[in-house]
Short mmCIF file of N, CA and C in Angstrom, two decimals:
data_model
loop_
_atom_site.label_atom_id
_atom_site.label_comp_id
_atom_site.label_asym_id
_atom_site.label_seq_id
_atom_site.Cartn_x
_atom_site.Cartn_y
_atom_site.Cartn_z
N MET A 1 161.20 108.67 140.28
CA MET A 1 160.06 109.18 139.58
C MET A 1 160.19 108.96 138.08
N GLU A 2 161.42 109.15 137.60
CA GLU A 2 161.66 108.98 136.18
C GLU A 2 161.43 107.53 135.75
N LYS A 3 161.83 106.58 136.61
CA LYS A 3 161.60 105.17 136.31
C LYS A 3 160.11 104.86 136.27
N LEU A 4 159.38 105.41 137.18
CA LEU A 4 157.94 105.20 137.23
C LEU A 4 157.25 105.74 135.97
N LEU A 5 157.72 106.88 135.47
CA LEU A 5 157.18 107.46 134.25
C LEU A 5 157.47 106.57 133.04
N LYS A 6 158.70 106.01 132.97
CA LYS A 6 159.06 105.10 131.88
C LYS A 6 158.20 103.83 131.92
N ILE A 7 157.98 103.31 133.10
CA ILE A 7 157.16 102.10 133.25
C ILE A 7 155.72 102.39 132.82
N ALA A 8 155.21 103.55 133.18
CA ALA A 8 153.85 103.94 132.79
C ALA A 8 153.74 104.08 131.27
N ILE A 9 154.77 104.65 130.64
CA ILE A 9 154.75 104.80 129.18
C ILE A 9 154.79 103.42 128.51
N VAL A 10 155.61 102.53 129.01
CA VAL A 10 155.72 101.17 128.45
C VAL A 10 154.38 100.44 128.62
N ILE A 11 153.76 100.56 129.77
CA ILE A 11 152.46 99.91 130.00
C ILE A 11 151.40 100.50 129.07
N ALA A 12 151.39 101.81 128.90
CA ALA A 12 150.43 102.47 128.02
C ALA A 12 150.62 102.02 126.57
N VAL A 13 151.88 101.94 126.13
CA VAL A 13 152.16 101.48 124.76
C VAL A 13 151.74 100.02 124.61
N ALA A 14 151.99 99.19 125.61
CA ALA A 14 151.61 97.78 125.56
C ALA A 14 150.08 97.62 125.49
N ILE A 15 149.37 98.41 126.29
CA ILE A 15 147.90 98.36 126.27
C ILE A 15 147.38 98.84 124.91
N ALA A 16 147.98 99.89 124.37
CA ALA A 16 147.57 100.41 123.06
C ALA A 16 147.82 99.36 121.98
N LEU A 17 148.95 98.70 122.01
CA LEU A 17 149.25 97.64 121.03
C LEU A 17 148.29 96.47 121.18
N MET A 18 147.96 96.14 122.43
CA MET A 18 147.02 95.04 122.66
C MET A 18 145.64 95.38 122.09
N PHE A 19 145.13 96.59 122.34
CA PHE A 19 143.83 96.99 121.79
C PHE A 19 143.87 97.07 120.27
N PHE A 20 144.98 97.57 119.71
CA PHE A 20 145.10 97.64 118.26
C PHE A 20 145.12 96.24 117.65
N SER A 21 145.79 95.30 118.31
CA SER A 21 145.81 93.91 117.83
C SER A 21 144.42 93.29 117.88
N ILE A 22 143.71 93.53 118.96
CA ILE A 22 142.34 93.00 119.08
C ILE A 22 141.46 93.61 118.00
N PHE A 23 141.61 94.91 117.75
CA PHE A 23 140.84 95.57 116.69
C PHE A 23 141.14 94.94 115.34
N LEU A 24 142.42 94.71 115.05
CA LEU A 24 142.79 94.10 113.78
C LEU A 24 142.21 92.68 113.64
N ILE A 25 142.30 91.92 114.69
CA ILE A 25 141.78 90.54 114.66
C ILE A 25 140.27 90.54 114.42
N MET A 26 139.56 91.48 115.01
CA MET A 26 138.11 91.51 114.87
C MET A 26 137.67 92.20 113.59
N ALA A 27 138.32 93.26 113.17
CA ALA A 27 137.85 94.06 112.04
C ALA A 27 138.43 93.62 110.71
N LEU A 28 139.61 93.08 110.68
CA LEU A 28 140.27 92.75 109.43
C LEU A 28 139.48 91.74 108.57
N PRO A 29 138.93 90.67 109.13
CA PRO A 29 138.15 89.75 108.27
C PRO A 29 136.96 90.45 107.61
N ASN A 30 136.28 91.34 108.32
CA ASN A 30 135.16 92.07 107.72
C ASN A 30 135.64 93.02 106.63
N ILE A 31 136.75 93.68 106.85
CA ILE A 31 137.30 94.59 105.85
C ILE A 31 137.67 93.82 104.59
N ILE A 32 138.31 92.68 104.75
CA ILE A 32 138.70 91.85 103.60
C ILE A 32 137.46 91.33 102.88
N SER A 33 136.48 90.86 103.63
CA SER A 33 135.24 90.35 103.03
C SER A 33 134.51 91.43 102.24
N ASP A 34 134.40 92.62 102.82
CA ASP A 34 133.75 93.73 102.12
C ASP A 34 134.51 94.10 100.85
N ALA A 35 135.83 94.11 100.93
CA ALA A 35 136.63 94.45 99.75
C ALA A 35 136.44 93.41 98.65
N GLN A 36 136.42 92.12 99.02
CA GLN A 36 136.20 91.07 98.03
C GLN A 36 134.82 91.21 97.39
N ARG A 37 133.80 91.46 98.21
CA ARG A 37 132.44 91.61 97.69
C ARG A 37 132.34 92.81 96.77
N ASN A 38 132.96 93.92 97.16
CA ASN A 38 132.91 95.12 96.34
C ASN A 38 133.63 94.91 95.01
N TRP A 39 134.77 94.20 95.03
CA TRP A 39 135.46 93.90 93.78
C TRP A 39 134.63 92.95 92.93
N SER A 40 134.02 91.97 93.58
CA SER A 40 133.17 91.03 92.84
C SER A 40 132.01 91.77 92.20
N ASP A 41 131.39 92.68 92.94
CA ASP A 41 130.28 93.46 92.40
C ASP A 41 130.75 94.35 91.26
N ALA A 42 131.95 94.92 91.40
CA ALA A 42 132.47 95.81 90.36
C ALA A 42 132.80 95.04 89.09
N LEU A 43 133.26 93.80 89.23
CA LEU A 43 133.65 93.00 88.06
C LEU A 43 132.48 92.28 87.41
N THR A 44 131.38 92.09 88.15
CA THR A 44 130.20 91.42 87.59
C THR A 44 129.42 92.43 86.75
N PRO A 45 129.13 92.07 85.49
CA PRO A 45 128.37 93.02 84.67
C PRO A 45 126.96 93.22 85.23
N LYS A 46 126.50 94.45 85.14
CA LYS A 46 125.17 94.76 85.66
C LYS A 46 124.12 94.20 84.71
N LEU A 47 123.05 93.68 85.29
CA LEU A 47 121.96 93.06 84.53
C LEU A 47 120.83 94.07 84.38
N THR A 48 120.44 94.34 83.14
CA THR A 48 119.33 95.26 82.91
C THR A 48 118.01 94.54 83.17
N ASP A 49 116.94 95.31 83.30
CA ASP A 49 115.62 94.71 83.51
C ASP A 49 115.22 93.85 82.32
N GLU A 50 115.56 94.27 81.11
CA GLU A 50 115.23 93.49 79.92
C GLU A 50 115.96 92.16 79.91
N GLU A 51 117.25 92.17 80.27
CA GLU A 51 118.02 90.92 80.33
C GLU A 51 117.47 90.00 81.41
N ALA A 52 117.09 90.56 82.54
CA ALA A 52 116.52 89.75 83.62
C ALA A 52 115.20 89.13 83.18
N MET A 53 114.35 89.92 82.53
CA MET A 53 113.06 89.38 82.06
C MET A 53 113.27 88.27 81.03
N LYS A 54 114.30 88.39 80.21
CA LYS A 54 114.60 87.34 79.24
C LYS A 54 115.00 86.04 79.95
N ILE A 55 115.81 86.16 81.00
CA ILE A 55 116.22 84.98 81.77
C ILE A 55 115.00 84.33 82.41
N PHE A 56 114.14 85.13 83.03
CA PHE A 56 112.96 84.58 83.70
C PHE A 56 111.98 83.98 82.71
N SER A 57 111.72 84.69 81.62
CA SER A 57 110.70 84.22 80.67
C SER A 57 111.14 82.97 79.91
N ASN A 58 112.42 82.65 79.91
CA ASN A 58 112.88 81.42 79.27
C ASN A 58 112.70 80.18 80.14
N GLU A 59 112.30 80.37 81.38
CA GLU A 59 112.09 79.23 82.28
C GLU A 59 110.71 78.62 82.06
N ILE A 60 110.62 77.30 82.16
CA ILE A 60 109.37 76.58 81.95
C ILE A 60 108.32 77.00 82.97
N ILE A 61 108.73 77.13 84.23
CA ILE A 61 107.77 77.47 85.29
C ILE A 61 107.13 78.83 85.02
N TYR A 62 107.88 79.77 84.49
CA TYR A 62 107.35 81.10 84.18
C TYR A 62 106.26 80.98 83.11
N SER A 63 106.57 80.28 82.03
CA SER A 63 105.59 80.17 80.94
C SER A 63 104.36 79.38 81.37
N LYS A 64 104.53 78.34 82.18
CA LYS A 64 103.37 77.57 82.67
C LYS A 64 102.50 78.42 83.58
N PHE A 65 103.13 79.23 84.43
CA PHE A 65 102.37 80.10 85.33
C PHE A 65 101.58 81.13 84.52
N LYS A 66 102.24 81.76 83.54
CA LYS A 66 101.56 82.77 82.71
C LYS A 66 100.47 82.15 81.84
N THR A 67 100.63 80.88 81.45
CA THR A 67 99.59 80.20 80.69
C THR A 67 98.39 79.90 81.57
N LYS A 68 98.65 79.43 82.78
CA LYS A 68 97.55 79.08 83.69
C LYS A 68 96.88 80.33 84.25
N TYR A 69 97.64 81.36 84.52
CA TYR A 69 97.12 82.61 85.08
C TYR A 69 97.58 83.78 84.22
N PRO A 70 96.95 84.01 83.08
CA PRO A 70 97.43 85.06 82.17
C PRO A 70 97.31 86.48 82.75
N ASP A 71 96.43 86.69 83.71
CA ASP A 71 96.26 88.02 84.30
C ASP A 71 97.12 88.23 85.54
N ALA A 72 98.09 87.35 85.77
CA ALA A 72 98.94 87.46 86.96
C ALA A 72 99.75 88.75 86.93
N SER A 73 99.89 89.33 88.11
CA SER A 73 100.71 90.54 88.21
C SER A 73 102.18 90.15 88.31
N GLU A 74 103.05 91.03 87.82
CA GLU A 74 104.49 90.80 87.86
C GLU A 74 105.16 91.98 88.54
N VAL A 75 106.05 91.68 89.47
CA VAL A 75 106.84 92.73 90.11
C VAL A 75 108.30 92.31 90.00
N LEU A 76 109.08 93.11 89.29
CA LEU A 76 110.50 92.84 89.09
C LEU A 76 111.30 93.75 90.01
N LYS A 77 112.20 93.16 90.78
CA LYS A 77 113.08 93.92 91.67
C LYS A 77 114.52 93.62 91.27
N ASN A 78 115.18 94.61 90.68
CA ASN A 78 116.54 94.44 90.20
C ASN A 78 117.49 95.17 91.14
N HIS A 79 118.28 94.40 91.87
CA HIS A 79 119.25 94.98 92.80
C HIS A 79 120.63 94.99 92.13
N ASN A 80 120.65 95.56 90.91
CA ASN A 80 121.86 95.65 90.08
C ASN A 80 122.48 94.28 89.90
N ASN A 81 123.70 94.09 90.33
CA ASN A 81 124.36 92.82 90.08
C ASN A 81 124.39 91.91 91.30
N ARG A 82 123.59 92.20 92.30
CA ARG A 82 123.55 91.33 93.47
C ARG A 82 122.45 90.29 93.37
N ASN A 83 121.26 90.70 93.01
CA ASN A 83 120.13 89.78 92.96
C ASN A 83 119.02 90.41 92.13
N VAL A 84 118.34 89.57 91.36
CA VAL A 84 117.18 90.02 90.61
C VAL A 84 116.04 89.08 91.01
N ARG A 85 114.88 89.66 91.29
CA ARG A 85 113.74 88.86 91.75
C ARG A 85 112.50 89.29 91.00
N ILE A 86 111.69 88.29 90.64
CA ILE A 86 110.39 88.58 90.06
C ILE A 86 109.35 87.80 90.86
N ASP A 87 108.27 88.47 91.20
CA ASP A 87 107.16 87.85 91.90
C ASP A 87 105.96 87.88 90.96
N LEU A 88 105.41 86.71 90.66
CA LEU A 88 104.19 86.61 89.87
C LEU A 88 103.08 86.18 90.82
N THR A 89 101.99 86.91 90.82
CA THR A 89 100.89 86.62 91.75
C THR A 89 99.57 86.65 91.00
N ALA A 90 98.78 85.59 91.24
CA ALA A 90 97.42 85.54 90.71
C ALA A 90 96.49 85.43 91.91
N MET A 91 95.33 86.10 91.83
CA MET A 91 94.43 86.13 92.97
C MET A 91 92.99 85.92 92.54
N ASN A 92 92.23 85.23 93.38
CA ASN A 92 90.79 85.08 93.21
C ASN A 92 90.16 86.12 94.15
N PHE A 93 89.49 87.12 93.57
CA PHE A 93 88.97 88.22 94.38
C PHE A 93 87.64 87.90 95.05
N THR A 94 87.14 86.68 94.84
CA THR A 94 85.95 86.24 95.55
C THR A 94 86.33 85.56 96.86
N THR A 95 87.29 84.63 96.79
CA THR A 95 87.72 83.90 97.98
C THR A 95 88.96 84.52 98.63
N PHE A 96 89.64 85.42 97.91
CA PHE A 96 90.88 86.05 98.34
C PHE A 96 92.02 85.06 98.50
N HIS A 97 91.96 83.92 97.78
CA HIS A 97 93.10 83.02 97.70
C HIS A 97 94.05 83.59 96.66
N TYR A 98 95.33 83.40 96.87
CA TYR A 98 96.29 83.82 95.85
C TYR A 98 97.47 82.86 95.81
N ILE A 99 98.06 82.77 94.63
CA ILE A 99 99.21 81.90 94.42
C ILE A 99 100.35 82.78 93.94
N THR A 100 101.54 82.56 94.50
CA THR A 100 102.69 83.39 94.19
C THR A 100 103.87 82.54 93.76
N LEU A 101 104.46 82.93 92.64
CA LEU A 101 105.70 82.33 92.15
C LEU A 101 106.81 83.35 92.35
N ASN A 102 107.82 82.98 93.13
CA ASN A 102 108.98 83.85 93.37
C ASN A 102 110.18 83.25 92.64
N MET A 103 110.80 84.05 91.80
CA MET A 103 111.99 83.61 91.07
C MET A 103 113.14 84.55 91.42
N ASP A 104 114.27 83.98 91.83
CA ASP A 104 115.45 84.75 92.20
C ASP A 104 116.62 84.33 91.32
N TYR A 105 117.31 85.32 90.78
CA TYR A 105 118.50 85.05 89.95
C TYR A 105 119.67 85.82 90.52
N ASP A 106 120.79 85.10 90.72
CA ASP A 106 122.01 85.72 91.21
C ASP A 106 123.01 85.79 90.06
N PRO A 107 123.23 86.98 89.49
CA PRO A 107 124.11 87.09 88.33
C PRO A 107 125.59 86.80 88.64
N ARG A 108 125.98 86.86 89.91
CA ARG A 108 127.37 86.62 90.24
C ARG A 108 127.77 85.18 90.00
N ASN A 109 126.83 84.24 90.29
CA ASN A 109 127.15 82.83 90.06
C ASN A 109 126.18 82.16 89.09
N GLY A 110 125.24 82.92 88.53
CA GLY A 110 124.34 82.39 87.51
C GLY A 110 123.31 81.40 88.03
N VAL A 111 122.94 81.48 89.30
CA VAL A 111 122.00 80.53 89.89
C VAL A 111 120.60 81.12 89.88
N LEU A 112 119.64 80.30 89.43
CA LEU A 112 118.23 80.69 89.41
C LEU A 112 117.48 79.77 90.36
N ASP A 113 116.79 80.35 91.33
CA ASP A 113 115.96 79.59 92.28
C ASP A 113 114.54 80.09 92.16
N TYR A 114 113.58 79.18 92.38
CA TYR A 114 112.20 79.63 92.40
C TYR A 114 111.40 78.77 93.36
N SER A 115 110.33 79.38 93.87
CA SER A 115 109.43 78.70 94.79
C SER A 115 108.02 79.18 94.50
N ILE A 116 107.06 78.35 94.90
CA ILE A 116 105.65 78.67 94.66
C ILE A 116 104.86 78.33 95.90
N ARG A 117 103.87 79.14 96.20
CA ARG A 117 103.06 78.94 97.40
C ARG A 117 101.63 79.36 97.14
N CYS A 118 100.70 78.58 97.66
CA CYS A 118 99.27 78.90 97.59
C CYS A 118 98.86 79.41 98.97
N ASN A 119 98.33 80.61 99.00
CA ASN A 119 97.88 81.21 100.25
C ASN A 119 96.36 81.30 100.23
N LEU A 120 95.74 80.72 101.22
CA LEU A 120 94.29 80.75 101.35
C LEU A 120 93.92 81.90 102.27
N SER A 121 92.73 82.43 102.12
CA SER A 121 92.32 83.53 102.98
C SER A 121 92.32 83.09 104.44
N GLY A 122 92.56 84.01 105.32
CA GLY A 122 92.60 83.68 106.75
C GLY A 122 93.96 83.17 107.19
N ASP A 123 95.04 83.54 106.51
CA ASP A 123 96.42 83.18 106.86
C ASP A 123 96.70 81.70 106.74
N ASP A 124 95.86 80.94 106.05
CA ASP A 124 96.15 79.53 105.81
C ASP A 124 96.91 79.42 104.50
N HIS A 125 97.73 78.39 104.38
CA HIS A 125 98.42 78.16 103.12
C HIS A 125 98.75 76.69 102.98
N LEU A 126 98.84 76.26 101.74
CA LEU A 126 99.29 74.91 101.45
C LEU A 126 100.81 74.90 101.55
N PRO A 127 101.40 73.73 101.73
CA PRO A 127 102.87 73.70 101.75
C PRO A 127 103.43 74.24 100.44
N SER A 128 104.58 74.86 100.50
CA SER A 128 105.19 75.43 99.30
C SER A 128 106.05 74.38 98.61
N ALA A 129 106.48 74.70 97.39
CA ALA A 129 107.36 73.82 96.64
C ALA A 129 108.48 74.65 96.04
N ARG A 130 109.63 74.02 95.87
CA ARG A 130 110.79 74.72 95.33
C ARG A 130 111.29 74.00 94.09
N ASP A 131 111.91 74.74 93.22
CA ASP A 131 112.62 74.27 92.04
C ASP A 131 111.78 73.30 91.20
N THR A 132 112.25 72.07 90.95
CA THR A 132 111.54 71.20 90.01
C THR A 132 110.16 70.78 90.53
N LEU A 133 109.97 70.70 91.81
CA LEU A 133 108.65 70.33 92.35
C LEU A 133 107.64 71.46 92.15
N ALA A 134 108.11 72.67 91.93
CA ALA A 134 107.20 73.80 91.74
C ALA A 134 106.37 73.63 90.47
N ILE A 135 106.92 72.99 89.45
CA ILE A 135 106.18 72.77 88.21
C ILE A 135 105.02 71.82 88.47
N LEU A 136 105.27 70.74 89.21
CA LEU A 136 104.19 69.80 89.56
C LEU A 136 103.17 70.46 90.46
N TYR A 137 103.63 71.25 91.40
CA TYR A 137 102.74 71.97 92.32
C TYR A 137 101.80 72.86 91.52
N LEU A 138 102.35 73.59 90.57
CA LEU A 138 101.55 74.48 89.74
C LEU A 138 100.54 73.70 88.90
N GLU A 139 100.96 72.55 88.41
CA GLU A 139 100.09 71.75 87.56
C GLU A 139 98.92 71.12 88.32
N TYR A 140 99.16 70.63 89.52
CA TYR A 140 98.14 69.85 90.23
C TYR A 140 97.38 70.62 91.31
N THR A 141 97.89 71.74 91.77
CA THR A 141 97.20 72.48 92.82
C THR A 141 96.27 73.50 92.18
N GLN A 142 95.02 73.41 92.51
CA GLN A 142 94.01 74.35 92.00
C GLN A 142 93.75 75.40 93.09
N CYS A 143 94.75 76.16 93.39
CA CYS A 143 94.73 77.09 94.51
C CYS A 143 93.55 78.06 94.45
N LEU A 144 93.34 78.69 93.34
CA LEU A 144 92.32 79.73 93.26
C LEU A 144 90.90 79.17 93.21
N GLN A 145 90.76 77.86 92.94
CA GLN A 145 89.44 77.26 92.84
C GLN A 145 88.99 76.59 94.13
N ILE A 146 89.79 76.58 95.16
CA ILE A 146 89.40 75.93 96.42
C ILE A 146 88.26 76.73 97.02
N PRO A 147 87.08 76.10 97.11
CA PRO A 147 85.93 76.86 97.63
C PRO A 147 86.02 77.09 99.14
N LYS A 148 85.34 78.11 99.56
CA LYS A 148 85.32 78.50 100.97
C LYS A 148 83.88 78.31 101.46
N SER A 149 83.69 77.55 102.52
CA SER A 149 82.34 77.38 103.07
C SER A 149 82.35 77.72 104.55
N PRO A 150 81.74 78.82 104.96
CA PRO A 150 81.77 79.22 106.36
C PRO A 150 80.82 78.36 107.21
N PHE A 151 81.20 78.14 108.43
CA PHE A 151 80.31 77.49 109.39
C PHE A 151 80.61 78.05 110.77
N THR A 152 79.65 77.90 111.67
CA THR A 152 79.80 78.44 113.01
C THR A 152 79.96 77.29 114.00
N ASN A 153 80.88 77.43 114.89
CA ASN A 153 81.09 76.46 115.94
C ASN A 153 79.91 76.56 116.91
N SER A 154 79.35 75.43 117.31
CA SER A 154 78.16 75.44 118.17
C SER A 154 78.46 75.98 119.58
N GLU A 155 79.71 75.95 120.01
CA GLU A 155 80.04 76.40 121.36
C GLU A 155 80.29 77.90 121.46
N SER A 156 80.52 78.54 120.34
CA SER A 156 80.79 79.98 120.38
C SER A 156 80.28 80.62 119.09
N ASP A 157 80.42 81.91 118.99
CA ASP A 157 79.95 82.63 117.81
C ASP A 157 81.05 82.85 116.78
N ILE A 158 82.19 82.19 116.95
CA ILE A 158 83.31 82.39 116.03
C ILE A 158 83.02 81.70 114.71
N VAL A 159 83.27 82.40 113.62
CA VAL A 159 83.05 81.81 112.30
C VAL A 159 84.38 81.29 111.78
N TYR A 160 84.38 80.02 111.36
CA TYR A 160 85.56 79.38 110.81
C TYR A 160 85.35 79.19 109.32
N HIS A 161 86.45 78.97 108.61
CA HIS A 161 86.36 78.66 107.20
C HIS A 161 86.87 77.25 106.98
N ASP A 162 86.07 76.44 106.34
CA ASP A 162 86.44 75.07 106.02
C ASP A 162 86.67 75.00 104.52
N TYR A 163 87.69 74.30 104.08
CA TYR A 163 88.00 74.19 102.67
C TYR A 163 87.66 72.80 102.19
N ASP A 164 87.01 72.72 101.06
CA ASP A 164 86.58 71.46 100.48
C ASP A 164 87.82 70.66 100.06
N GLU A 165 88.02 69.50 100.69
CA GLU A 165 89.20 68.70 100.42
C GLU A 165 89.14 68.00 99.08
N SER A 166 88.00 67.95 98.42
CA SER A 166 87.89 67.23 97.15
C SER A 166 88.66 67.93 96.04
N VAL A 167 89.01 69.19 96.19
CA VAL A 167 89.75 69.88 95.13
C VAL A 167 91.26 69.75 95.30
N TYR A 168 91.72 69.18 96.42
CA TYR A 168 93.14 68.93 96.56
C TYR A 168 93.52 67.79 95.62
N PRO A 169 94.70 67.80 95.05
CA PRO A 169 95.07 66.74 94.12
C PRO A 169 95.49 65.45 94.80
N VAL A 170 95.50 65.42 96.12
CA VAL A 170 95.95 64.23 96.85
C VAL A 170 94.91 63.88 97.90
N PRO A 171 94.88 62.62 98.36
CA PRO A 171 93.93 62.24 99.42
C PRO A 171 94.15 63.06 100.69
N SER A 172 93.07 63.25 101.45
CA SER A 172 93.15 64.12 102.62
C SER A 172 94.12 63.59 103.67
N GLN A 173 94.25 62.26 103.83
CA GLN A 173 95.19 61.73 104.81
C GLN A 173 96.62 62.11 104.41
N TYR A 174 96.90 62.02 103.12
CA TYR A 174 98.23 62.39 102.65
C TYR A 174 98.45 63.89 102.82
N GLN A 175 97.42 64.68 102.54
CA GLN A 175 97.53 66.13 102.69
C GLN A 175 97.84 66.49 104.14
N LEU A 176 97.18 65.80 105.07
CA LEU A 176 97.44 66.03 106.49
C LEU A 176 98.89 65.69 106.82
N ALA A 177 99.39 64.58 106.26
CA ALA A 177 100.78 64.19 106.52
C ALA A 177 101.73 65.25 105.96
N VAL A 178 101.45 65.78 104.78
CA VAL A 178 102.30 66.82 104.19
C VAL A 178 102.27 68.06 105.05
N ASP A 179 101.08 68.47 105.51
CA ASP A 179 100.95 69.64 106.37
C ASP A 179 101.73 69.45 107.68
N ARG A 180 101.62 68.25 108.26
CA ARG A 180 102.32 67.98 109.51
C ARG A 180 103.83 67.98 109.30
N GLU A 181 104.30 67.39 108.19
CA GLU A 181 105.74 67.35 107.92
C GLU A 181 106.28 68.77 107.70
N SER A 182 105.52 69.60 106.97
CA SER A 182 106.00 70.96 106.71
C SER A 182 106.02 71.79 107.98
N ALA A 183 105.21 71.41 108.96
CA ALA A 183 105.19 72.12 110.24
C ALA A 183 106.23 71.55 111.20
N GLY A 184 106.96 70.50 110.76
CA GLY A 184 107.99 69.91 111.62
C GLY A 184 107.45 68.89 112.58
N LEU A 185 106.21 68.41 112.37
CA LEU A 185 105.59 67.41 113.24
C LEU A 185 105.75 66.03 112.61
N HIS A 186 105.87 65.01 113.42
CA HIS A 186 106.00 63.65 112.92
C HIS A 186 104.99 62.75 113.60
N GLY A 187 104.72 61.62 113.00
CA GLY A 187 103.77 60.67 113.60
C GLY A 187 102.34 61.03 113.27
N ASN A 188 101.38 60.46 114.03
CA ASN A 188 99.96 60.70 113.76
C ASN A 188 99.48 61.96 114.38
#
């Protein structure tokens, strides 16, 4: 009986060591990663809203957007030293089209990213642009001026919205190709 008790204790200790080892293998990388991130956050100086606005306002895309849409709304979201984001949005309250410039700054590595998108009423949108192409997008896309002309399908009573392609800065065949590429479609 005494031998059986010793064997049971050895098996229990072995199982406990095995579970503890599995726990360490699974949890230790997360613990180390969290500790590194917390130290990185602690060592990175916190960015004030004024400093963040200075970084954003020094960008060309910011000044071009504010020049083109001086009444654009601004929403600044400062997540201390992890990420700072500003959203600039201009809207046409007749057609309900709006254009949004999103700028993200990561103070830990000093990287600034931005993207711009034109959203048309009815959940339609033009393809978006990022970084240097966003300046050209802003310059050539007349998002808020795209007229809306309703028409009814002859087979049903559903009302659709058709957008005048003459205000797009590119030919309609090219626009279709851009739309298809952004949707992940290829060919005709």
